């Protein structure tokens, strides 16, 4: 039985009568009473059997669990417990937070140390079994639990098992943490390991939340998985809480990592006592001296580099031409940095029909915003904030351009907000905002956005709780009309339009123990054809992208996640065909042996001669694959340290360009003609 809770003005949770009437309400109140009684008697030596029900998968959604974790944090703090990001690496406090979360939910985890007992005190009375701790290894092992403190044997602590999907995400997250210098902070003389889930670890954490999102959208995240993910999100939020006046945990960690100023005083500026005034004076003097020297150096450099063109995808000398004399060899790539960011992000990329690139991405410095960036002036990139939603809370965002120069953006935030839509006639023109869905829960994910030749936008979106996949299109009157595409789409929803403005959708359906790639289209009469199975594989993680050439030729890119160490390969596939004929499948890069398969990203683009261009990114590597009009495939290593890549073909030059994340920045690269 599940209890829905609302908050009174004082912030206390009051149960709302569940379905089932008065009798169900009495059972619910009894459950809560027993949980509260157990907490109050935690110090007693004898614990009575727990009469709360077992927490069942499907009884709670993501929002329910997140609220329960937040309530658990408040409850533990009132009892004097220290709850900060270091909980993730402290077995006792982590276990306490999990147990208190289930108390707030009115249930208990089957097999947990307090099963048969209730409340926070049960753990402290010897009810907890010792979980054997080991070191994390590069190779993923399914008999280990990687989520939470340490690496523990699954047989010893089965109740902590979050499911294979999130466990793989946690393994990748652990390896990333091992490669990251995470400082130890001293606050008021106390050494605290609280820089986990801070801006110092943002790149690792973003990959965790994206992987968790894949588990949720793939309907592969049960109650333990949701509790673990909610705890991670709550600890990340706690890193933004001030530890002293004027500075947050995350800010102090960044300062500590960059300057080794790791002692935070009462003022919260990373310095101590009488040395502050001296340090400030010295800093001002140094800044003045350095400023003068830098100004002189910059003036000399500007004089020396006048009329010099740097190969960086910009017009550096102001002659109106980008990278003249840089393309020495056709097919080579020229790359330039767009923006500096402090975490790994996944940009969405499109070309204006004038040939200028456009993209959107989460704002690295502000958790509530994401940015639109374009290069209309060949000498610089121009950016503006256009929407809200942090990298860890966005549930999909896309950008597209129409033939008249219009800009179309859609995005979804992981709460009760709707899917939002933003449009502008072009650069420098006003934006107008609409809602595509009147409301949406945290289980709603934006899948894709596409625009017709007439500038009509459409989106696909999924409900991860029901696996329903929807297609929504904007009418001339400005309303959004939705149609159900599938009742069992476990992932996907890739969308495109052909030259006749008919929509085409690809998605993944689980069946017969495997995963099948399905395709569906609508004709010019507005009639949707029956779903067509075009491929069947082991563990699809897609489809990732879909494009059409002409009216009938359809191209689909998807990723098949096979068991990482089971002998089969993790591999990208290209599928080509049409609604009335045969479909062919081509295997692309072999990613076998990689353990961070949940972070696989891919994108597909077509040129004017039906040439195929594909970018594949996984585990910090980017590959580029292409098929020429004669049908010959070739692949190359594009970037050995990049990730989160997207590809598009320039409508003016007919050549591909790629945007991606690498070394703390977003980069733009184009292929020479």
mmCIF file with all atom_site columns, C-alpha atoms in Angstrom, residues 385-530:
data_model
loop_
_atom_site.group_PDB
_atom_site.id
_atom_site.type_symbol
_atom_site.label_atom_id
_atom_site.label_alt_id
_atom_site.label_comp_id
_atom_site.label_asym_id
_atom_site.label_entity_id
_atom_site.label_seq_id
_atom_site.pdbx_PDB_ins_code
_atom_site.Cartn_x
_atom_site.Cartn_y
_atom_site.Cartn_z
_atom_site.occupancy
_atom_site.B_iso_or_equiv
_atom_site.pdbx_formal_charge
_atom_site.auth_seq_id
_atom_site.auth_comp_id
_atom_site.auth_asym_id
_atom_site.auth_atom_id
_atom_site.pdbx_PDB_model_num
ATOM 1   C CA . UNK A 1 385 ? 20.487 31.987  -21.277 1.00 0.00 ? 385 UNK A CA 1
ATOM 2   C CA . UNK A 1 386 ? 17.197 30.688  -22.680 1.00 0.00 ? 386 UNK A CA 1
ATOM 3   C CA . UNK A 1 387 ? 15.778 28.166  -20.199 1.00 0.00 ? 387 UNK A CA 1
ATOM 4   C CA . UNK A 1 388 ? 15.935 26.593  -16.771 1.00 0.00 ? 388 UNK A CA 1
ATOM 5   C CA . UNK A 1 389 ? 17.145 23.199  -15.629 1.00 0.00 ? 389 UNK A CA 1
ATOM 6   C CA . UNK A 1 390 ? 20.505 21.892  -14.408 1.00 0.00 ? 390 UNK A CA 1
ATOM 7   C CA . UNK A 1 391 ? 22.499 19.155  -16.093 1.00 0.00 ? 391 UNK A CA 1
ATOM 8   C CA . UNK A 1 392 ? 21.416 16.686  -13.407 1.00 0.00 ? 392 UNK A CA 1
ATOM 9   C CA . UNK A 1 393 ? 17.686 17.537  -13.540 1.00 0.00 ? 393 UNK A CA 1
ATOM 10  C CA . UNK A 1 394 ? 17.007 17.955  -17.258 1.00 0.00 ? 394 UNK A CA 1
ATOM 11  C CA . UNK A 1 395 ? 15.005 15.122  -18.799 1.00 0.00 ? 395 UNK A CA 1
ATOM 12  C CA . UNK A 1 396 ? 15.839 15.841  -22.408 1.00 0.00 ? 396 UNK A CA 1
ATOM 13  C CA . UNK A 1 397 ? 16.601 18.956  -24.474 1.00 0.00 ? 397 UNK A CA 1
ATOM 14  C CA . UNK A 1 398 ? 16.847 19.451  -28.249 1.00 0.00 ? 398 UNK A CA 1
ATOM 15  C CA . UNK A 1 399 ? 17.416 22.239  -30.781 1.00 0.00 ? 399 UNK A CA 1
ATOM 16  C CA . UNK A 1 400 ? 16.390 22.379  -34.463 1.00 0.00 ? 400 UNK A CA 1
ATOM 17  C CA . UNK A 1 401 ? 16.389 25.030  -37.218 1.00 0.00 ? 401 UNK A CA 1
ATOM 18  C CA . UNK A 1 402 ? 13.831 25.628  -39.954 1.00 0.00 ? 402 UNK A CA 1
ATOM 19  C CA . UNK A 1 403 ? 14.387 26.715  -43.564 1.00 0.00 ? 403 UNK A CA 1
ATOM 20  C CA . UNK A 1 404 ? 13.408 30.325  -42.826 1.00 0.00 ? 404 UNK A CA 1
ATOM 21  C CA . UNK A 1 405 ? 16.101 30.721  -40.157 1.00 0.00 ? 405 UNK A CA 1
ATOM 22  C CA . UNK A 1 406 ? 13.819 30.016  -37.201 1.00 0.00 ? 406 UNK A CA 1
ATOM 23  C CA . UNK A 1 407 ? 15.146 28.467  -33.979 1.00 0.00 ? 407 UNK A CA 1
ATOM 24  C CA . UNK A 1 408 ? 13.188 25.738  -32.140 1.00 0.00 ? 408 UNK A CA 1
ATOM 25  C CA . UNK A 1 409 ? 14.095 24.432  -28.673 1.00 0.00 ? 409 UNK A CA 1
ATOM 26  C CA . UNK A 1 410 ? 12.295 21.878  -26.464 1.00 0.00 ? 410 UNK A CA 1
ATOM 27  C CA . UNK A 1 411 ? 13.243 20.735  -22.960 1.00 0.00 ? 411 UNK A CA 1
ATOM 28  C CA . UNK A 1 412 ? 11.896 18.934  -19.894 1.00 0.00 ? 412 UNK A CA 1
ATOM 29  C CA . UNK A 1 413 ? 12.928 19.308  -16.235 1.00 0.00 ? 413 UNK A CA 1
ATOM 30  C CA . UNK A 1 414 ? 12.747 16.357  -13.820 1.00 0.00 ? 414 UNK A CA 1
ATOM 31  C CA . UNK A 1 415 ? 9.838  17.510  -11.675 1.00 0.00 ? 415 UNK A CA 1
ATOM 32  C CA . UNK A 1 416 ? 6.136  18.199  -12.210 1.00 0.00 ? 416 UNK A CA 1
ATOM 33  C CA . UNK A 1 417 ? 6.850  20.833  -14.877 1.00 0.00 ? 417 UNK A CA 1
ATOM 34  C CA . UNK A 1 418 ? 5.566  20.370  -18.443 1.00 0.00 ? 418 UNK A CA 1
ATOM 35  C CA . UNK A 1 419 ? 7.619  19.893  -21.589 1.00 0.00 ? 419 UNK A CA 1
ATOM 36  C CA . UNK A 1 420 ? 8.535  23.426  -22.663 1.00 0.00 ? 420 UNK A CA 1
ATOM 37  C CA . UNK A 1 421 ? 8.948  24.796  -26.174 1.00 0.00 ? 421 UNK A CA 1
ATOM 38  C CA . UNK A 1 422 ? 10.822 27.948  -27.207 1.00 0.00 ? 422 UNK A CA 1
ATOM 39  C CA . UNK A 1 423 ? 10.947 29.516  -30.661 1.00 0.00 ? 423 UNK A CA 1
ATOM 40  C CA . UNK A 1 424 ? 12.466 32.567  -32.321 1.00 0.00 ? 424 UNK A CA 1
ATOM 41  C CA . UNK A 1 425 ? 12.365 33.778  -35.947 1.00 0.00 ? 425 UNK A CA 1
ATOM 42  C CA . UNK A 1 426 ? 16.161 34.050  -35.829 1.00 0.00 ? 426 UNK A CA 1
ATOM 43  C CA . UNK A 1 427 ? 19.219 35.518  -34.116 1.00 0.00 ? 427 UNK A CA 1
ATOM 44  C CA . UNK A 1 428 ? 18.496 38.752  -32.294 1.00 0.00 ? 428 UNK A CA 1
ATOM 45  C CA . UNK A 1 429 ? 14.730 38.276  -32.589 1.00 0.00 ? 429 UNK A CA 1
ATOM 46  C CA . UNK A 1 430 ? 12.395 37.837  -29.583 1.00 0.00 ? 430 UNK A CA 1
ATOM 47  C CA . UNK A 1 431 ? 11.676 34.423  -28.075 1.00 0.00 ? 431 UNK A CA 1
ATOM 48  C CA . UNK A 1 432 ? 8.191  33.029  -27.461 1.00 0.00 ? 432 UNK A CA 1
ATOM 49  C CA . UNK A 1 433 ? 7.584  30.207  -24.995 1.00 0.00 ? 433 UNK A CA 1
ATOM 50  C CA . UNK A 1 434 ? 4.827  27.576  -24.889 1.00 0.00 ? 434 UNK A CA 1
ATOM 51  C CA . UNK A 1 435 ? 4.088  24.361  -23.007 1.00 0.00 ? 435 UNK A CA 1
ATOM 52  C CA . UNK A 1 436 ? 3.717  21.179  -25.032 1.00 0.00 ? 436 UNK A CA 1
ATOM 53  C CA . UNK A 1 437 ? 2.158  19.140  -22.221 1.00 0.00 ? 437 UNK A CA 1
ATOM 54  C CA . UNK A 1 438 ? -0.034 20.846  -19.595 1.00 0.00 ? 438 UNK A CA 1
ATOM 55  C CA . UNK A 1 439 ? 1.770  18.992  -16.801 1.00 0.00 ? 439 UNK A CA 1
ATOM 56  C CA . UNK A 1 440 ? 4.249  16.201  -16.438 1.00 0.00 ? 440 UNK A CA 1
ATOM 57  C CA . UNK A 1 441 ? 5.704  14.081  -13.685 1.00 0.00 ? 441 UNK A CA 1
ATOM 58  C CA . UNK A 1 442 ? 9.297  13.104  -13.155 1.00 0.00 ? 442 UNK A CA 1
ATOM 59  C CA . UNK A 1 443 ? 8.631  9.989   -15.242 1.00 0.00 ? 443 UNK A CA 1
ATOM 60  C CA . UNK A 1 444 ? 8.104  12.069  -18.419 1.00 0.00 ? 444 UNK A CA 1
ATOM 61  C CA . UNK A 1 445 ? 11.147 12.269  -20.717 1.00 0.00 ? 445 UNK A CA 1
ATOM 62  C CA . UNK A 1 446 ? 11.534 14.341  -23.883 1.00 0.00 ? 446 UNK A CA 1
ATOM 63  C CA . UNK A 1 447 ? 12.826 12.002  -26.590 1.00 0.00 ? 447 UNK A CA 1
ATOM 64  C CA . UNK A 1 448 ? 13.317 14.151  -29.693 1.00 0.00 ? 448 UNK A CA 1
ATOM 65  C CA . UNK A 1 449 ? 12.391 17.318  -31.620 1.00 0.00 ? 449 UNK A CA 1
ATOM 66  C CA . UNK A 1 450 ? 11.982 17.769  -35.380 1.00 0.00 ? 450 UNK A CA 1
ATOM 67  C CA . UNK A 1 451 ? 10.695 20.548  -37.661 1.00 0.00 ? 451 UNK A CA 1
ATOM 68  C CA . UNK A 1 452 ? 8.945  20.303  -41.043 1.00 0.00 ? 452 UNK A CA 1
ATOM 69  C CA . UNK A 1 453 ? 9.955  22.261  -44.165 1.00 0.00 ? 453 UNK A CA 1
ATOM 70  C CA . UNK A 1 454 ? 7.147  24.699  -43.276 1.00 0.00 ? 454 UNK A CA 1
ATOM 71  C CA . UNK A 1 455 ? 8.576  25.301  -39.811 1.00 0.00 ? 455 UNK A CA 1
ATOM 72  C CA . UNK A 1 456 ? 6.015  23.159  -37.934 1.00 0.00 ? 456 UNK A CA 1
ATOM 73  C CA . UNK A 1 457 ? 7.590  21.620  -34.794 1.00 0.00 ? 457 UNK A CA 1
ATOM 74  C CA . UNK A 1 458 ? 6.874  18.184  -33.359 1.00 0.00 ? 458 UNK A CA 1
ATOM 75  C CA . UNK A 1 459 ? 8.266  16.162  -30.452 1.00 0.00 ? 459 UNK A CA 1
ATOM 76  C CA . UNK A 1 460 ? 8.262  12.625  -29.132 1.00 0.00 ? 460 UNK A CA 1
ATOM 77  C CA . UNK A 1 461 ? 8.189  11.903  -25.398 1.00 0.00 ? 461 UNK A CA 1
ATOM 78  C CA . UNK A 1 462 ? 7.948  8.879   -23.100 1.00 0.00 ? 462 UNK A CA 1
ATOM 79  C CA . UNK A 1 463 ? 6.320  8.029   -19.807 1.00 0.00 ? 463 UNK A CA 1
ATOM 80  C CA . UNK A 1 464 ? 8.839  5.730   -18.111 1.00 0.00 ? 464 UNK A CA 1
ATOM 81  C CA . UNK A 1 465 ? 6.192  4.533   -15.634 1.00 0.00 ? 465 UNK A CA 1
ATOM 82  C CA . UNK A 1 466 ? 3.892  3.180   -18.351 1.00 0.00 ? 466 UNK A CA 1
ATOM 83  C CA . UNK A 1 467 ? 6.344  2.814   -21.287 1.00 0.00 ? 467 UNK A CA 1
ATOM 84  C CA . UNK A 1 468 ? 3.910  4.791   -23.465 1.00 0.00 ? 468 UNK A CA 1
ATOM 85  C CA . UNK A 1 469 ? 5.535  6.713   -26.329 1.00 0.00 ? 469 UNK A CA 1
ATOM 86  C CA . UNK A 1 470 ? 3.792  9.826   -27.682 1.00 0.00 ? 470 UNK A CA 1
ATOM 87  C CA . UNK A 1 471 ? 4.070  12.053  -30.742 1.00 0.00 ? 471 UNK A CA 1
ATOM 88  C CA . UNK A 1 472 ? 2.947  15.683  -30.333 1.00 0.00 ? 472 UNK A CA 1
ATOM 89  C CA . UNK A 1 473 ? 2.646  18.223  -33.157 1.00 0.00 ? 473 UNK A CA 1
ATOM 90  C CA . UNK A 1 474 ? 1.881  21.946  -33.076 1.00 0.00 ? 474 UNK A CA 1
ATOM 91  C CA . UNK A 1 475 ? -1.200 23.024  -35.053 1.00 0.00 ? 475 UNK A CA 1
ATOM 92  C CA . UNK A 1 476 ? -1.643 26.295  -36.964 1.00 0.00 ? 476 UNK A CA 1
ATOM 93  C CA . UNK A 1 477 ? -3.785 27.556  -34.070 1.00 0.00 ? 477 UNK A CA 1
ATOM 94  C CA . UNK A 1 478 ? -0.848 27.074  -31.693 1.00 0.00 ? 478 UNK A CA 1
ATOM 95  C CA . UNK A 1 479 ? -2.200 24.024  -29.848 1.00 0.00 ? 479 UNK A CA 1
ATOM 96  C CA . UNK A 1 480 ? -0.221 20.817  -29.351 1.00 0.00 ? 480 UNK A CA 1
ATOM 97  C CA . UNK A 1 481 ? -2.005 17.581  -30.310 1.00 0.00 ? 481 UNK A CA 1
ATOM 98  C CA . UNK A 1 482 ? -0.628 14.229  -29.103 1.00 0.00 ? 482 UNK A CA 1
ATOM 99  C CA . UNK A 1 483 ? -0.935 10.702  -30.521 1.00 0.00 ? 483 UNK A CA 1
ATOM 100 C CA . UNK A 1 484 ? 0.165  7.442   -28.924 1.00 0.00 ? 484 UNK A CA 1
ATOM 101 C CA . UNK A 1 485 ? 2.892  5.739   -30.955 1.00 0.00 ? 485 UNK A CA 1
ATOM 102 C CA . UNK A 1 486 ? 3.534  2.699   -28.762 1.00 0.00 ? 486 UNK A CA 1
ATOM 103 C CA . UNK A 1 487 ? 2.219  1.182   -25.525 1.00 0.00 ? 487 UNK A CA 1
ATOM 104 C CA . UNK A 1 488 ? 5.484  -0.641  -24.777 1.00 0.00 ? 488 UNK A CA 1
ATOM 105 C CA . UNK A 1 489 ? 8.445  1.525   -25.777 1.00 0.00 ? 489 UNK A CA 1
ATOM 106 C CA . UNK A 1 490 ? 11.207 0.863   -23.275 1.00 0.00 ? 490 UNK A CA 1
ATOM 107 C CA . UNK A 1 491 ? 13.428 3.584   -24.761 1.00 0.00 ? 491 UNK A CA 1
ATOM 108 C CA . UNK A 1 492 ? 13.976 5.612   -27.897 1.00 0.00 ? 492 UNK A CA 1
ATOM 109 C CA . UNK A 1 493 ? 11.515 7.825   -29.701 1.00 0.00 ? 493 UNK A CA 1
ATOM 110 C CA . UNK A 1 494 ? 13.928 9.194   -32.319 1.00 0.00 ? 494 UNK A CA 1
ATOM 111 C CA . UNK A 1 495 ? 12.020 11.508  -34.709 1.00 0.00 ? 495 UNK A CA 1
ATOM 112 C CA . UNK A 1 496 ? 12.550 13.035  -38.166 1.00 0.00 ? 496 UNK A CA 1
ATOM 113 C CA . UNK A 1 497 ? 10.556 14.314  -41.175 1.00 0.00 ? 497 UNK A CA 1
ATOM 114 C CA . UNK A 1 498 ? 11.022 13.337  -44.835 1.00 0.00 ? 498 UNK A CA 1
ATOM 115 C CA . UNK A 1 499 ? 10.899 15.806  -47.763 1.00 0.00 ? 499 UNK A CA 1
ATOM 116 C CA . UNK A 1 500 ? 7.095  15.420  -47.872 1.00 0.00 ? 500 UNK A CA 1
ATOM 117 C CA . UNK A 1 501 ? 6.886  16.350  -44.177 1.00 0.00 ? 501 UNK A CA 1
ATOM 118 C CA . UNK A 1 502 ? 5.764  12.888  -43.073 1.00 0.00 ? 502 UNK A CA 1
ATOM 119 C CA . UNK A 1 503 ? 7.046  11.974  -39.583 1.00 0.00 ? 503 UNK A CA 1
ATOM 120 C CA . UNK A 1 504 ? 9.168  8.862   -38.934 1.00 0.00 ? 504 UNK A CA 1
ATOM 121 C CA . UNK A 1 505 ? 9.751  7.416   -35.441 1.00 0.00 ? 505 UNK A CA 1
ATOM 122 C CA . UNK A 1 506 ? 12.060 4.649   -34.174 1.00 0.00 ? 506 UNK A CA 1
ATOM 123 C CA . UNK A 1 507 ? 11.903 3.042   -30.728 1.00 0.00 ? 507 UNK A CA 1
ATOM 124 C CA . UNK A 1 508 ? 12.850 -0.052  -28.712 1.00 0.00 ? 508 UNK A CA 1
ATOM 125 C CA . UNK A 1 509 ? 10.418 -2.748  -27.507 1.00 0.00 ? 509 UNK A CA 1
ATOM 126 C CA . UNK A 1 510 ? 11.431 -5.610  -25.171 1.00 0.00 ? 510 UNK A CA 1
ATOM 127 C CA . UNK A 1 511 ? 10.174 -8.976  -26.352 1.00 0.00 ? 511 UNK A CA 1
ATOM 128 C CA . UNK A 1 512 ? 11.148 -12.658 -26.409 1.00 0.00 ? 512 UNK A CA 1
ATOM 129 C CA . UNK A 1 513 ? 13.970 -12.041 -23.950 1.00 0.00 ? 513 UNK A CA 1
ATOM 130 C CA . UNK A 1 514 ? 15.672 -9.675  -26.378 1.00 0.00 ? 514 UNK A CA 1
ATOM 131 C CA . UNK A 1 515 ? 15.177 -6.151  -27.598 1.00 0.00 ? 515 UNK A CA 1
ATOM 132 C CA . UNK A 1 516 ? 13.600 -5.243  -30.922 1.00 0.00 ? 516 UNK A CA 1
ATOM 133 C CA . UNK A 1 517 ? 13.993 -2.068  -32.942 1.00 0.00 ? 517 UNK A CA 1
ATOM 134 C CA . UNK A 1 518 ? 10.629 -0.802  -34.204 1.00 0.00 ? 518 UNK A CA 1
ATOM 135 C CA . UNK A 1 519 ? 9.790  1.832   -36.780 1.00 0.00 ? 519 UNK A CA 1
ATOM 136 C CA . UNK A 1 520 ? 6.568  3.698   -37.540 1.00 0.00 ? 520 UNK A CA 1
ATOM 137 C CA . UNK A 1 521 ? 5.576  6.438   -40.009 1.00 0.00 ? 521 UNK A CA 1
ATOM 138 C CA . UNK A 1 522 ? 2.544  8.555   -40.944 1.00 0.00 ? 522 UNK A CA 1
ATOM 139 C CA . UNK A 1 523 ? 1.488  9.157   -44.560 1.00 0.00 ? 523 UNK A CA 1
ATOM 140 C CA . UNK A 1 524 ? 0.343  12.383  -46.210 1.00 0.00 ? 524 UNK A CA 1
ATOM 141 C CA . UNK A 1 525 ? -3.300 11.515  -45.363 1.00 0.00 ? 525 UNK A CA 1
ATOM 142 C CA . UNK A 1 526 ? -2.491 11.671  -41.661 1.00 0.00 ? 526 UNK A CA 1
ATOM 143 C CA . UNK A 1 527 ? -2.727 7.889   -41.178 1.00 0.00 ? 527 UNK A CA 1
ATOM 144 C CA . UNK A 1 528 ? -0.157 6.113   -39.010 1.00 0.00 ? 528 UNK A CA 1
ATOM 145 C CA . UNK A 1 529 ? 1.122  2.833   -40.429 1.00 0.00 ? 529 UNK A CA 1
ATOM 146 C CA . UNK A 1 530 ? 1.387  -0.254  -38.240 1.00 0.00 ? 530 UNK A CA 1
#
